[in-house]
Amino acid sequence: MKQLILVFLGGGVGSTLRYLLGKLLNDTQNGIPYGTFVANIIGSFLIGLILGLAAKNQTLTQSQTLFLATGFCGGFTTFSSFAYENHVFLKSGDFLSFAIYTLASFILGFLAVFAGIFITKIV
């Protein structure tokens, strides 16, 4: 039961921050979802750091990892929003924005995870 509560609380914090980031950064004029993009890149970097620390000499406990990686990062990152926003780009015929947003999200997301893990190895 404790594990469920940790994931629930972490997810609530992550989701709230993602919502605020979207309100702050998503561009309603041209529809570019900068908030979602930034949340996904930051979340990818954070999960790399968190899981890197968890693997490095057991720096984080299982409870901390559940709260931070599963809960917070799970609530903060936004794959469902990402998928919907890409649907909107495709439906409107904005193939360039679709391609740039999708490729940049995947490439930078992967690089952010790798960077997070790399940093934990050298620190």
PDB file of C-alpha atoms in Angstrom:
ATOM      1  CA  MET A   1       0.000   0.000   0.000  1.00  0.00           C
ATOM      2  CA  LYS A   2       2.888   2.364   0.804  1.00  0.00           C
ATOM      3  CA  GLN A   3       4.231   1.901  -2.733  1.00  0.00           C
ATOM      4  CA  LEU A   4       0.893   2.886  -4.286  1.00  0.00           C
ATOM      5  CA  ILE A   5       0.736   6.022  -2.151  1.00  0.00           C
ATOM      6  CA  LEU A   6       4.281   7.007  -3.163  1.00  0.00           C
ATOM      7  CA  VAL A   7       3.472   6.613  -6.872  1.00  0.00           C
ATOM      8  CA  PHE A   8       0.171   8.471  -6.391  1.00  0.00           C
ATOM      9  CA  LEU A   9       1.809  11.415  -4.603  1.00  0.00           C
ATOM     10  CA  GLY A  10       4.730  11.624  -7.029  1.00  0.00           C
ATOM     11  CA  GLY A  11       2.343  11.474  -9.983  1.00  0.00           C
ATOM     12  CA  GLY A  12       0.237  14.257  -8.507  1.00  0.00           C
ATOM     13  CA  VAL A  13       3.247  16.527  -8.094  1.00  0.00           C
ATOM     14  CA  GLY A  14       4.520  15.704 -11.594  1.00  0.00           C
ATOM     15  CA  SER A  15       1.114  16.216 -13.216  1.00  0.00           C
ATOM     16  CA  THR A  16       0.634  19.543 -11.469  1.00  0.00           C
ATOM     17  CA  LEU A  17       4.024  20.798 -12.626  1.00  0.00           C
ATOM     18  CA  ARG A  18       3.352  19.583 -16.166  1.00  0.00           C
ATOM     19  CA  TYR A  19       0.032  21.468 -16.175  1.00  0.00           C
ATOM     20  CA  LEU A  20       1.712  24.675 -14.989  1.00  0.00           C
ATOM     21  CA  LEU A  21       4.493  24.298 -17.549  1.00  0.00           C
ATOM     22  CA  GLY A  22       1.911  23.838 -20.299  1.00  0.00           C
ATOM     23  CA  LYS A  23       0.002  26.927 -19.185  1.00  0.00           C
ATOM     24  CA  LEU A  24       3.233  28.893 -19.178  1.00  0.00           C
ATOM     25  CA  LEU A  25       4.822  27.666 -22.409  1.00  0.00           C
ATOM     26  CA  ASN A  26       2.217  26.217 -24.788  1.00  0.00           C
ATOM     27  CA  ASP A  27       1.669  28.753 -27.550  1.00  0.00           C
ATOM     28  CA  THR A  28      -2.042  29.312 -28.150  1.00  0.00           C
ATOM     29  CA  GLN A  29      -1.327  31.568 -31.146  1.00  0.00           C
ATOM     30  CA  ASN A  30       0.285  28.975 -33.385  1.00  0.00           C
ATOM     31  CA  GLY A  31      -0.512  25.816 -31.411  1.00  0.00           C
ATOM     32  CA  ILE A  32       3.081  24.756 -30.842  1.00  0.00           C
ATOM     33  CA  PRO A  33       3.155  22.709 -27.614  1.00  0.00           C
ATOM     34  CA  TYR A  34       6.429  23.953 -26.133  1.00  0.00           C
ATOM     35  CA  GLY A  35       5.286  23.015 -22.618  1.00  0.00           C
ATOM     36  CA  THR A  36       4.782  19.374 -23.570  1.00  0.00           C
ATOM     37  CA  PHE A  37       8.101  19.322 -25.399  1.00  0.00           C
ATOM     38  CA  VAL A  38       9.998  20.836 -22.452  1.00  0.00           C
ATOM     39  CA  ALA A  39       8.259  18.504 -19.954  1.00  0.00           C
ATOM     40  CA  ASN A  40       9.231  15.461 -22.012  1.00  0.00           C
ATOM     41  CA  ILE A  41      12.876  16.513 -22.356  1.00  0.00           C
ATOM     42  CA  ILE A  42      13.251  17.516 -18.695  1.00  0.00           C
ATOM     43  CA  GLY A  43      11.393  14.377 -17.608  1.00  0.00           C
ATOM     44  CA  SER A  44      13.649  12.212 -19.763  1.00  0.00           C
ATOM     45  CA  PHE A  45      16.736  13.831 -18.255  1.00  0.00           C
ATOM     46  CA  LEU A  46      15.371  13.462 -14.716  1.00  0.00           C
ATOM     47  CA  ILE A  47      14.499   9.797 -15.139  1.00  0.00           C
ATOM     48  CA  GLY A  48      18.023   9.227 -16.433  1.00  0.00           C
ATOM     49  CA  LEU A  49      19.440  10.922 -13.329  1.00  0.00           C
ATOM     50  CA  ILE A  50      17.056   9.149 -10.961  1.00  0.00           C
ATOM     51  CA  LEU A  51      17.558   5.661 -12.376  1.00  0.00           C
ATOM     52  CA  GLY A  52      21.290   6.293 -12.726  1.00  0.00           C
ATOM     53  CA  LEU A  53      21.474   7.217  -9.038  1.00  0.00           C
ATOM     54  CA  ALA A  54      19.316   4.246  -8.087  1.00  0.00           C
ATOM     55  CA  ALA A  55      21.674   1.891  -9.927  1.00  0.00           C
ATOM     56  CA  LYS A  56      24.857   3.560  -8.647  1.00  0.00           C
ATOM     57  CA  ASN A  57      25.686   2.034  -5.305  1.00  0.00           C
ATOM     58  CA  GLN A  58      22.001   1.883  -4.359  1.00  0.00           C
ATOM     59  CA  THR A  59      22.046   5.686  -3.829  1.00  0.00           C
ATOM     60  CA  LEU A  60      18.237   5.878  -3.824  1.00  0.00           C
ATOM     61  CA  THR A  61      15.907   3.573  -1.942  1.00  0.00           C
ATOM     62  CA  GLN A  62      13.173   1.654  -3.712  1.00  0.00           C
ATOM     63  CA  SER A  63      10.622   4.032  -2.177  1.00  0.00           C
ATOM     64  CA  GLN A  64      12.472   7.103  -3.434  1.00  0.00           C
ATOM     65  CA  THR A  65      12.780   5.571  -6.898  1.00  0.00           C
ATOM     66  CA  LEU A  66       9.058   4.755  -6.999  1.00  0.00           C
ATOM     67  CA  PHE A  67       8.126   8.284  -5.915  1.00  0.00           C
ATOM     68  CA  LEU A  68      10.527  10.041  -8.288  1.00  0.00           C
ATOM     69  CA  ALA A  69      10.763   7.830 -11.394  1.00  0.00           C
ATOM     70  CA  THR A  70       7.427   6.036 -11.535  1.00  0.00           C
ATOM     71  CA  GLY A  71       5.342   8.707  -9.823  1.00  0.00           C
ATOM     72  CA  PHE A  72       6.837  12.117 -10.550  1.00  0.00           C
ATOM     73  CA  CYS A  73       8.343  11.401 -13.985  1.00  0.00           C
ATOM     74  CA  GLY A  74       5.320   9.335 -14.974  1.00  0.00           C
ATOM     75  CA  GLY A  75       3.024  12.237 -14.103  1.00  0.00           C
ATOM     76  CA  PHE A  76       5.338  14.916 -15.475  1.00  0.00           C
ATOM     77  CA  THR A  77       6.105  13.441 -18.886  1.00  0.00           C
ATOM     78  CA  THR A  78       3.332  13.573 -21.391  1.00  0.00           C
ATOM     79  CA  PHE A  79       3.277  10.895 -24.033  1.00  0.00           C
ATOM     80  CA  SER A  80      -0.506  10.976 -24.363  1.00  0.00           C
ATOM     81  CA  SER A  81      -0.426  14.750 -24.870  1.00  0.00           C
ATOM     82  CA  PHE A  82       2.456  14.327 -27.306  1.00  0.00           C
ATOM     83  CA  ALA A  83       0.457  11.792 -29.337  1.00  0.00           C
ATOM     84  CA  TYR A  84      -2.637  13.992 -29.405  1.00  0.00           C
ATOM     85  CA  GLU A  85      -0.695  17.093 -30.422  1.00  0.00           C
ATOM     86  CA  ASN A  86       0.850  15.149 -33.282  1.00  0.00           C
ATOM     87  CA  HIS A  87      -2.642  14.053 -34.320  1.00  0.00           C
ATOM     88  CA  VAL A  88      -3.633  17.736 -34.457  1.00  0.00           C
ATOM     89  CA  PHE A  89      -0.596  18.564 -36.621  1.00  0.00           C
ATOM     90  CA  LEU A  90      -1.436  15.742 -39.038  1.00  0.00           C
ATOM     91  CA  LYS A  91      -5.157  16.546 -39.140  1.00  0.00           C
ATOM     92  CA  SER A  92      -4.409  20.172 -39.997  1.00  0.00           C
ATOM     93  CA  GLY A  93      -1.920  19.142 -42.691  1.00  0.00           C
ATOM     94  CA  ASP A  94       1.037  20.697 -40.843  1.00  0.00           C
ATOM     95  CA  PHE A  95       3.463  17.943 -41.758  1.00  0.00           C
ATOM     96  CA  LEU A  96       6.566  20.045 -41.155  1.00  0.00           C
ATOM     97  CA  SER A  97       5.623  20.807 -37.534  1.00  0.00           C
ATOM     98  CA  PHE A  98       4.685  17.148 -37.066  1.00  0.00           C
ATOM     99  CA  ALA A  99       8.065  15.971 -38.350  1.00  0.00           C
ATOM    100  CA  ILE A 100      10.136  18.525 -36.437  1.00  0.00           C
ATOM    101  CA  TYR A 101       8.229  18.049 -33.166  1.00  0.00           C
ATOM    102  CA  THR A 102       8.289  14.251 -33.366  1.00  0.00           C
ATOM    103  CA  LEU A 103      11.945  13.910 -34.343  1.00  0.00           C
ATOM    104  CA  ALA A 104      13.140  16.551 -31.884  1.00  0.00           C
ATOM    105  CA  SER A 105      11.145  14.958 -29.047  1.00  0.00           C
ATOM    106  CA  PHE A 106      12.538  11.483 -29.708  1.00  0.00           C
ATOM    107  CA  ILE A 107      16.117  12.528 -30.343  1.00  0.00           C
ATOM    108  CA  LEU A 108      16.382  15.032 -27.492  1.00  0.00           C
ATOM    109  CA  GLY A 109      14.408  12.756 -25.169  1.00  0.00           C
ATOM    110  CA  PHE A 110      16.801   9.863 -25.728  1.00  0.00           C
ATOM    111  CA  LEU A 111      19.820  12.146 -25.432  1.00  0.00           C
ATOM    112  CA  ALA A 112      18.431  13.587 -22.182  1.00  0.00           C
ATOM    113  CA  VAL A 113      18.048  10.104 -20.661  1.00  0.00           C
ATOM    114  CA  PHE A 114      21.575   9.191 -21.720  1.00  0.00           C
ATOM    115  CA  ALA A 115      22.906  12.504 -20.359  1.00  0.00           C
ATOM    116  CA  GLY A 116      21.225  11.904 -17.016  1.00  0.00           C
ATOM    117  CA  ILE A 117      22.702   8.421 -16.725  1.00  0.00           C
ATOM    118  CA  PHE A 118      26.126   9.660 -17.887  1.00  0.00           C
ATOM    119  CA  ILE A 119      26.155  12.418 -15.266  1.00  0.00           C
ATOM    120  CA  THR A 120      25.429   9.942 -12.488  1.00  0.00           C
ATOM    121  CA  LYS A 121      28.383   7.839 -13.624  1.00  0.00           C
ATOM    122  CA  ILE A 122      30.895  10.690 -13.492  1.00  0.00           C
ATOM    123  CA  VAL A 123      29.678  12.326 -10.277  1.00  0.00           C
TER     124      VAL A 123
END
